[in-house]
Amino acid sequence: MIHYAEKYKQELIQRVLPFWENNSVDKKHGGFFTCLDRQGRVFDTDKFMWLQGRQIWTLSMMYDKWDSYQPWKEMAICGADFILKHGRDAQGDWYFALTEDGHPLVQPYNIFSDCFAGMGLGALYKITGADEYAEVARQTFSRILGRRNNPKGHYDKGVAGTRGLKGFALPMILSNLALELEHILDPSIIRELTDEVIHEVTEVFYQREYGLIMEHVQQDGTFSDTFEGRLVNPGHIIEAMWFMMDVAYRKQDAPLMQRCVDIAIQALEFGWDARYGGIFYFQDILQKPMQQLEWDQKLWWVHLEALVCMAKGLHYTGDERCKVWFEKLDAYTFPRFSDPKYGEWFGYLTRQGEPLLTLKGGKWKGCFHVPRALLKVYEALTAYEKRS
Amino acid sequence: MIHYAEKYKQELIQRVLPFWENNSVDKKHGGFFTCLDRQGRVFDTDKFMWLQGRQIWTLSMMYDKWDSYQPWKEMAICGADFILKHGRDAQGDWYFALTEDGHPLVQPYNIFSDCFAGMGLGALYKITGADEYAEVARQTFSRILGRRNNPKGHYDKGVAGTRGLKGFALPMILSNLALELEHILDPSIIRELTDEVIHEVTEVFYQREYGLIMEHVQQDGTFSDTFEGRLVNPGHIIEAMWFMMDVAYRKQDAPLMQRCVDIAIQALEFGWDARYGGIFYFQDILQKPMQQLEWDQKLWWVHLEALVCMAKGLHYTGDERCKVWFEKLDAYTFPRFSDPKYGEWFGYLTRQGEPLLTLKGGKWKGCFHVPRALLKVYEALTAYEKRS
C-alpha cells in the first residue's frame, strides 16, 4: 500500500495545503475566508465559526505532527486572534457566523461552533504554549458540557416531551473533542466521555436488526419510525467508526475494534450506490422517501472519512476487506473529487459523479476534512507497511 | 388552446383529486395524512400545519368554484375540526407540526402555518357559513399582522442590526392571504396590503439591472452581495407574478399587467435549464456557488405555477410569448411530473428530469399546488378561448 501513502502525502503537501495558504488568509481583518471558488478566489466574505476553528486546528496539527513550518503557525495565530476578539457573545458562547470584519451575524444556536473553536485553540496551545488559548479552550469545553442537555437552547423548535429523540452527533463530537483536548483536561473527564460514547454507540444508537447506527433514536435506544428516526447517514457512521477504532486501540479492546470494522463495512455496503458508485449522503433505513433532497449526492467528507476508516481498519486489524474497500474507494474518489488543475477537492458531486458546485470552500467546507484525511491515510498506511 | 383546457380539467377531476380523497383522510383522528408514497400509501403519519390548512382550502375552493360535491365539504370540515382542536398554542399561534393524534410536535417558529390555516378556514367559512371558521381566520390574520415585523420571534438566528435583509415571501403571502380573506376582512385592509405589495414588488425587490425580483434585499431595496442577497428563486418570482396579474386585473392597471408579464418571462428565461429543460429551483444572480444543494432540481410547484402564470398572461394580455412559453412548459412538465399509473404528480425531479423521490406528498407537498394550478390553467384558457 506504500504507493497509496505516497500519493496521499503528495496531494496533501503539494496541492491541498498550498490552496489554503495562498487563498484563505484575510490579511486585513484576520481570520480566514472559506468561500473560495474553483480557482481559489474569494466569492463571499462571511466567516463561519465551524470553519475558523477547524482551520486553526488543521494548521496547528500539521505544524505539530508534520513539519514546524512557520507560516502554518502564523496563520493559525492569525485565525485565533480573530475569533478570540470577535467570536463570542456575552455568555462566552461562540457565534455561528461573523461578517468579514468580525460583527456577529448568526447567533450561537447550537454548540458545534464551540466544539471546533475549542478544538482549534487546544491544538494551537500545543504548538505555542500560550496560556490564553488553553484557558479559553477549557472555558469553552466547560460551557459545552453545561449546554449539552439543551444544546440549541431557545432556538430548539421541537415541543418538549412529544418525541424527544436523542441525536448521535453530540456524543460523537464530545468524545472526539475530549481526546483532542486531552493535554489540557483532567484525565477523568476523558475516561468518562470515552466510556460514555462506547456505551452510546454500541448499546444505544446501534440497531442490531440492521447492523447500523441510527442518527436519532428514542431515549431508551429503540427505533423511531419517523423521518428523523429512519435517517441513516453512512458517512457519519463511518467517520464515527474510526474515532472509535482509535479509542479501541488506546484501550487495547480487540472485540470493540472488530465491531468497528464490521459496522463500518456494513455502512459502506448499505450506503454504496450500485448504479453510479460512491456513497449516498443519506438513506432511509426502511427505504421510504426522505426529507433530504440532497440524499443521492456524493460529498467529499463522506468519501474521505471512509478512506481514513478503511486505512485505519487495515492498519489496526489487517482485515483484508478493508484493503479491498480502500482500493475501491480510492478508485472512485480521487479522479472525481481531486482537482488536478487548481488544487484542493470539489465538495459536492451529483449522483453521477459530476461537480454539482465547483466551489472548493463554502459555508460548510473549509480547511479540514481533506487535509486531515490525507494525513491520516498516509499515517495509517505507512504504519501498516512498517508492520507487514 | 381549448384542448389544453380539457386536458388540465381531466387531470384535476379524474386523477388528482381522487388521489387525495382516497388516501389522505385520517378517519380515526381527523385531519389529513400528507406523507403518501407513489401509490398513495401513508408512509409517515406526522401532520404538517401548512398542508392541513392548504388541503382545507383546496377542498373548500373546489366545492365553491367547481361542484358542490358533498364529500369535499365533509373532508374540509374533518380537517378544520382537527386543526381547531389541536393546532394552536396558548397565544393562538399555529404549530408547525402535530403528531397523528394531535400532540404538538414542532413549535410555531414562523407565520406561514398561520397563513395557510387562516386561508383554509376562510375558504371553509365561505361554503359553510359557520361563524367559528370566520372568527378564527380573523383572529389568525390579526396575529399574523402583529407578528409580521418579527415573524420568527425568538427562533430567529440572525443577530439584529448586522445585516437585516428583508424577504420577499412575507409581503407576497400577506397580499395573497388578504385577497383570500376578502369576504371576512375590512376592505381598507385589502387595499392597504395590495398597494403595499405592488410597491414592494415593483420598487423594492425588483432589480432594474437584472429585470428580476430578488428573494432578499437591504431595507432600502438595494442589492446585497451575500448568499441570501444573491439568491434567485425563479418559481417564486413567477408565482408572484400571477398573484400580481390578478391584482392588476382588479385595478385595471395595464402598465402593471404588462410589467408582470415581462418580469415572468425574464424569470423563465433566466431560470430555464438549456441543457436538460425545466426550471432550476435556485440560481445565484452573479453565478456564484450556492448554499442550496438542491439548486438544480426540478420541482412540481415551480412548473405548475409557471403554467398558471403563462395561461393567465395569455388570457389577460394576449401576449404571444405567453402562448409559446405555455406550450414549452406543458411539453416539459406533463410527461415528467404527472404519474399516469397512480395519479397525482411527482414532486421532485433530478436535473435530468427523473423522479428524485417517488412520493406524492410529504412534509412540503400536499393537496394544493397541483389542483390549484390545474384549475387555474383551465379557467384562464377557457376564458381566453371565449374571448378570442
mmCIF file of N, CA and C in Angstrom, chain A residues 56 60 73-85 88 94 114 116-141 181 183-185:
data_model
loop_
_atom_site.group_PDB
_atom_site.id
_atom_site.type_symbol
_atom_site.label_atom_id
_atom_site.label_comp_id
_atom_site.label_asym_id
_atom_site.label_seq_id
_atom_site.Cartn_x
_atom_site.Cartn_y
_atom_site.Cartn_z
ATOM 1 N N ILE A 56 -7.853 26.606 12.194
ATOM 2 C CA ILE A 56 -6.845 26.780 13.254
ATOM 3 C C ILE A 56 -6.327 25.411 13.688
ATOM 4 N N SER A 60 -2.453 24.014 13.062
ATOM 5 C CA SER A 60 -1.677 23.703 14.276
ATOM 6 C C SER A 60 -1.271 22.237 14.288
ATOM 7 N N LYS A 73 1.965 28.092 11.579
ATOM 8 C CA LYS A 73 1.751 28.585 12.933
ATOM 9 C C LYS A 73 1.249 30.031 12.903
ATOM 10 N N GLU A 74 1.847 30.837 12.055
ATOM 11 C CA GLU A 74 1.424 32.244 11.981
ATOM 12 C C GLU A 74 -0.018 32.376 11.512
ATOM 13 N N MET A 75 -0.391 31.553 10.535
ATOM 14 C CA MET A 75 -1.774 31.588 10.063
ATOM 15 C C MET A 75 -2.736 31.149 11.158
ATOM 16 N N ALA A 76 -2.365 30.122 11.879
ATOM 17 C CA ALA A 76 -3.242 29.642 12.958
ATOM 18 C C ALA A 76 -3.424 30.732 14.012
ATOM 19 N N ILE A 77 -2.341 31.440 14.337
ATOM 20 C CA ILE A 77 -2.423 32.526 15.325
ATOM 21 C C ILE A 77 -3.299 33.659 14.794
ATOM 22 N N CYS A 78 -3.151 33.939 13.506
ATOM 23 C CA CYS A 78 -3.974 34.982 12.884
ATOM 24 C C CYS A 78 -5.467 34.629 12.974
ATOM 25 N N GLY A 79 -5.789 33.342 12.808
ATOM 26 C CA GLY A 79 -7.184 32.904 12.957
ATOM 27 C C GLY A 79 -7.655 32.994 14.394
ATOM 28 N N ALA A 80 -6.794 32.567 15.312
ATOM 29 C CA ALA A 80 -7.182 32.562 16.729
ATOM 30 C C ALA A 80 -7.385 33.981 17.247
ATOM 31 N N ASP A 81 -6.509 34.894 16.855
ATOM 32 C CA ASP A 81 -6.672 36.282 17.304
ATOM 33 C C ASP A 81 -8.031 36.825 16.867
ATOM 34 N N PHE A 82 -8.400 36.500 15.643
ATOM 35 C CA PHE A 82 -9.677 36.988 15.113
ATOM 36 C C PHE A 82 -10.853 36.423 15.901
ATOM 37 N N ILE A 83 -10.869 35.129 16.129
ATOM 38 C CA ILE A 83 -12.036 34.562 16.820
ATOM 39 C C ILE A 83 -12.056 34.940 18.296
ATOM 40 N N LEU A 84 -10.888 35.082 18.893
ATOM 41 C CA LEU A 84 -10.886 35.487 20.306
ATOM 42 C C LEU A 84 -11.410 36.919 20.460
ATOM 43 N N LYS A 85 -11.106 37.744 19.492
ATOM 44 C CA LYS A 85 -11.539 39.149 19.550
ATOM 45 C C LYS A 85 -13.038 39.294 19.273
ATOM 46 N N ARG A 88 -17.242 35.465 20.425
ATOM 47 C CA ARG A 88 -18.128 35.010 21.494
ATOM 48 C C ARG A 88 -19.136 36.068 21.911
ATOM 49 N N TRP A 94 -20.068 30.691 21.384
ATOM 50 C CA TRP A 94 -19.497 31.063 20.081
ATOM 51 C C TRP A 94 -20.597 31.276 19.049
ATOM 52 N N ASP A 114 -18.791 25.955 19.069
ATOM 53 C CA ASP A 114 -17.987 25.907 20.287
ATOM 54 C C ASP A 114 -17.009 24.736 20.257
ATOM 55 N N PHE A 116 -15.630 23.281 17.669
ATOM 56 C CA PHE A 116 -14.492 23.475 16.764
ATOM 57 C C PHE A 116 -13.593 24.629 17.208
ATOM 58 N N ALA A 117 -14.179 25.644 17.842
ATOM 59 C CA ALA A 117 -13.341 26.711 18.405
ATOM 60 C C ALA A 117 -12.439 26.136 19.491
ATOM 61 N N GLY A 118 -13.028 25.329 20.368
ATOM 62 C CA GLY A 118 -12.250 24.717 21.445
ATOM 63 C C GLY A 118 -11.153 23.808 20.899
ATOM 64 N N MET A 119 -11.513 23.025 19.899
ATOM 65 C CA MET A 119 -10.572 22.093 19.277
ATOM 66 C C MET A 119 -9.392 22.859 18.647
ATOM 67 N N GLY A 120 -9.699 23.952 17.963
ATOM 68 C CA GLY A 120 -8.655 24.747 17.319
ATOM 69 C C GLY A 120 -7.737 25.394 18.342
ATOM 70 N N LEU A 121 -8.318 25.990 19.360
ATOM 71 C CA LEU A 121 -7.494 26.680 20.357
ATOM 72 C C LEU A 121 -6.651 25.691 21.155
ATOM 73 N N GLY A 122 -7.217 24.525 21.432
ATOM 74 C CA GLY A 122 -6.451 23.492 22.138
ATOM 75 C C GLY A 122 -5.226 23.065 21.341
ATOM 76 N N ALA A 123 -5.402 22.904 20.044
ATOM 77 C CA ALA A 123 -4.275 22.494 19.189
ATOM 78 C C ALA A 123 -3.233 23.607 19.086
ATOM 79 N N LEU A 124 -3.703 24.833 19.046
ATOM 80 C CA LEU A 124 -2.768 25.956 18.933
ATOM 81 C C LEU A 124 -1.958 26.126 20.220
ATOM 82 N N TYR A 125 -2.598 25.855 21.356
ATOM 83 C CA TYR A 125 -1.865 25.892 22.629
ATOM 84 C C TYR A 125 -0.705 24.893 22.590
ATOM 85 N N LYS A 126 -0.980 23.749 22.001
ATOM 86 C CA LYS A 126 0.049 22.698 21.951
ATOM 87 C C LYS A 126 1.321 23.170 21.250
ATOM 88 N N ILE A 127 1.171 24.003 20.224
ATOM 89 C CA ILE A 127 2.375 24.405 19.472
ATOM 90 C C ILE A 127 2.908 25.773 19.905
ATOM 91 N N THR A 128 2.148 26.506 20.726
ATOM 92 C CA THR A 128 2.627 27.829 21.143
ATOM 93 C C THR A 128 2.919 27.891 22.633
ATOM 94 N N GLY A 129 2.180 27.082 23.415
ATOM 95 C CA GLY A 129 2.307 27.185 24.869
ATOM 96 C C GLY A 129 1.684 28.439 25.442
ATOM 97 N N ALA A 130 0.932 29.183 24.628
ATOM 98 C CA ALA A 130 0.330 30.429 25.128
ATOM 99 C C ALA A 130 -0.915 30.107 25.957
ATOM 100 N N ASP A 131 -0.884 30.519 27.229
ATOM 101 C CA ASP A 131 -1.923 30.114 28.171
ATOM 102 C C ASP A 131 -3.325 30.530 27.764
ATOM 103 N N GLU A 132 -3.452 31.683 27.101
ATOM 104 C CA GLU A 132 -4.793 32.166 26.778
ATOM 105 C C GLU A 132 -5.563 31.141 25.944
ATOM 106 N N TYR A 133 -4.877 30.520 25.007
ATOM 107 C CA TYR A 133 -5.566 29.540 24.154
ATOM 108 C C TYR A 133 -6.099 28.372 24.985
ATOM 109 N N ALA A 134 -5.262 27.867 25.883
ATOM 110 C CA ALA A 134 -5.696 26.742 26.725
ATOM 111 C C ALA A 134 -6.851 27.168 27.623
ATOM 112 N N GLU A 135 -6.741 28.368 28.145
ATOM 113 C CA GLU A 135 -7.758 28.859 29.074
ATOM 114 C C GLU A 135 -9.122 28.958 28.389
ATOM 115 N N VAL A 136 -9.144 29.570 27.203
ATOM 116 C CA VAL A 136 -10.427 29.716 26.502
ATOM 117 C C VAL A 136 -10.938 28.354 26.027
ATOM 118 N N ALA A 137 -10.044 27.473 25.628
ATOM 119 C CA ALA A 137 -10.473 26.125 25.216
ATOM 120 C C ALA A 137 -11.134 25.404 26.392
ATOM 121 N N ARG A 138 -10.553 25.538 27.560
ATOM 122 C CA ARG A 138 -11.137 24.898 28.745
ATOM 123 C C ARG A 138 -12.492 25.504 29.100
ATOM 124 N N GLN A 139 -12.562 26.856 29.091
ATOM 125 C CA GLN A 139 -13.848 27.521 29.359
ATOM 126 C C GLN A 139 -14.913 27.056 28.373
ATOM 127 N N THR A 140 -14.500 26.972 27.119
ATOM 128 C CA THR A 140 -15.450 26.557 26.075
ATOM 129 C C THR A 140 -15.923 25.139 26.317
ATOM 130 N N PHE A 141 -14.988 24.268 26.648
ATOM 131 C CA PHE A 141 -15.366 22.886 26.910
ATOM 132 C C PHE A 141 -16.347 22.798 28.075
ATOM 133 N N LEU A 181 -8.538 17.484 23.358
ATOM 134 C CA LEU A 181 -8.151 18.403 24.442
ATOM 135 C C LEU A 181 -7.512 17.653 25.617
ATOM 136 N N HIS A 183 -4.609 17.064 26.441
ATOM 137 C CA HIS A 183 -3.436 17.698 27.063
ATOM 138 C C HIS A 183 -3.805 18.837 27.993
ATOM 139 N N ILE A 184 -5.057 19.262 27.997
ATOM 140 C CA ILE A 184 -5.410 20.370 28.897
ATOM 141 C C ILE A 184 -6.597 20.033 29.800
ATOM 142 N N LEU A 185 -7.112 18.806 29.709
ATOM 143 C CA LEU A 185 -8.257 18.430 30.547
ATOM 144 C C LEU A 185 -7.847 17.397 31.590
#
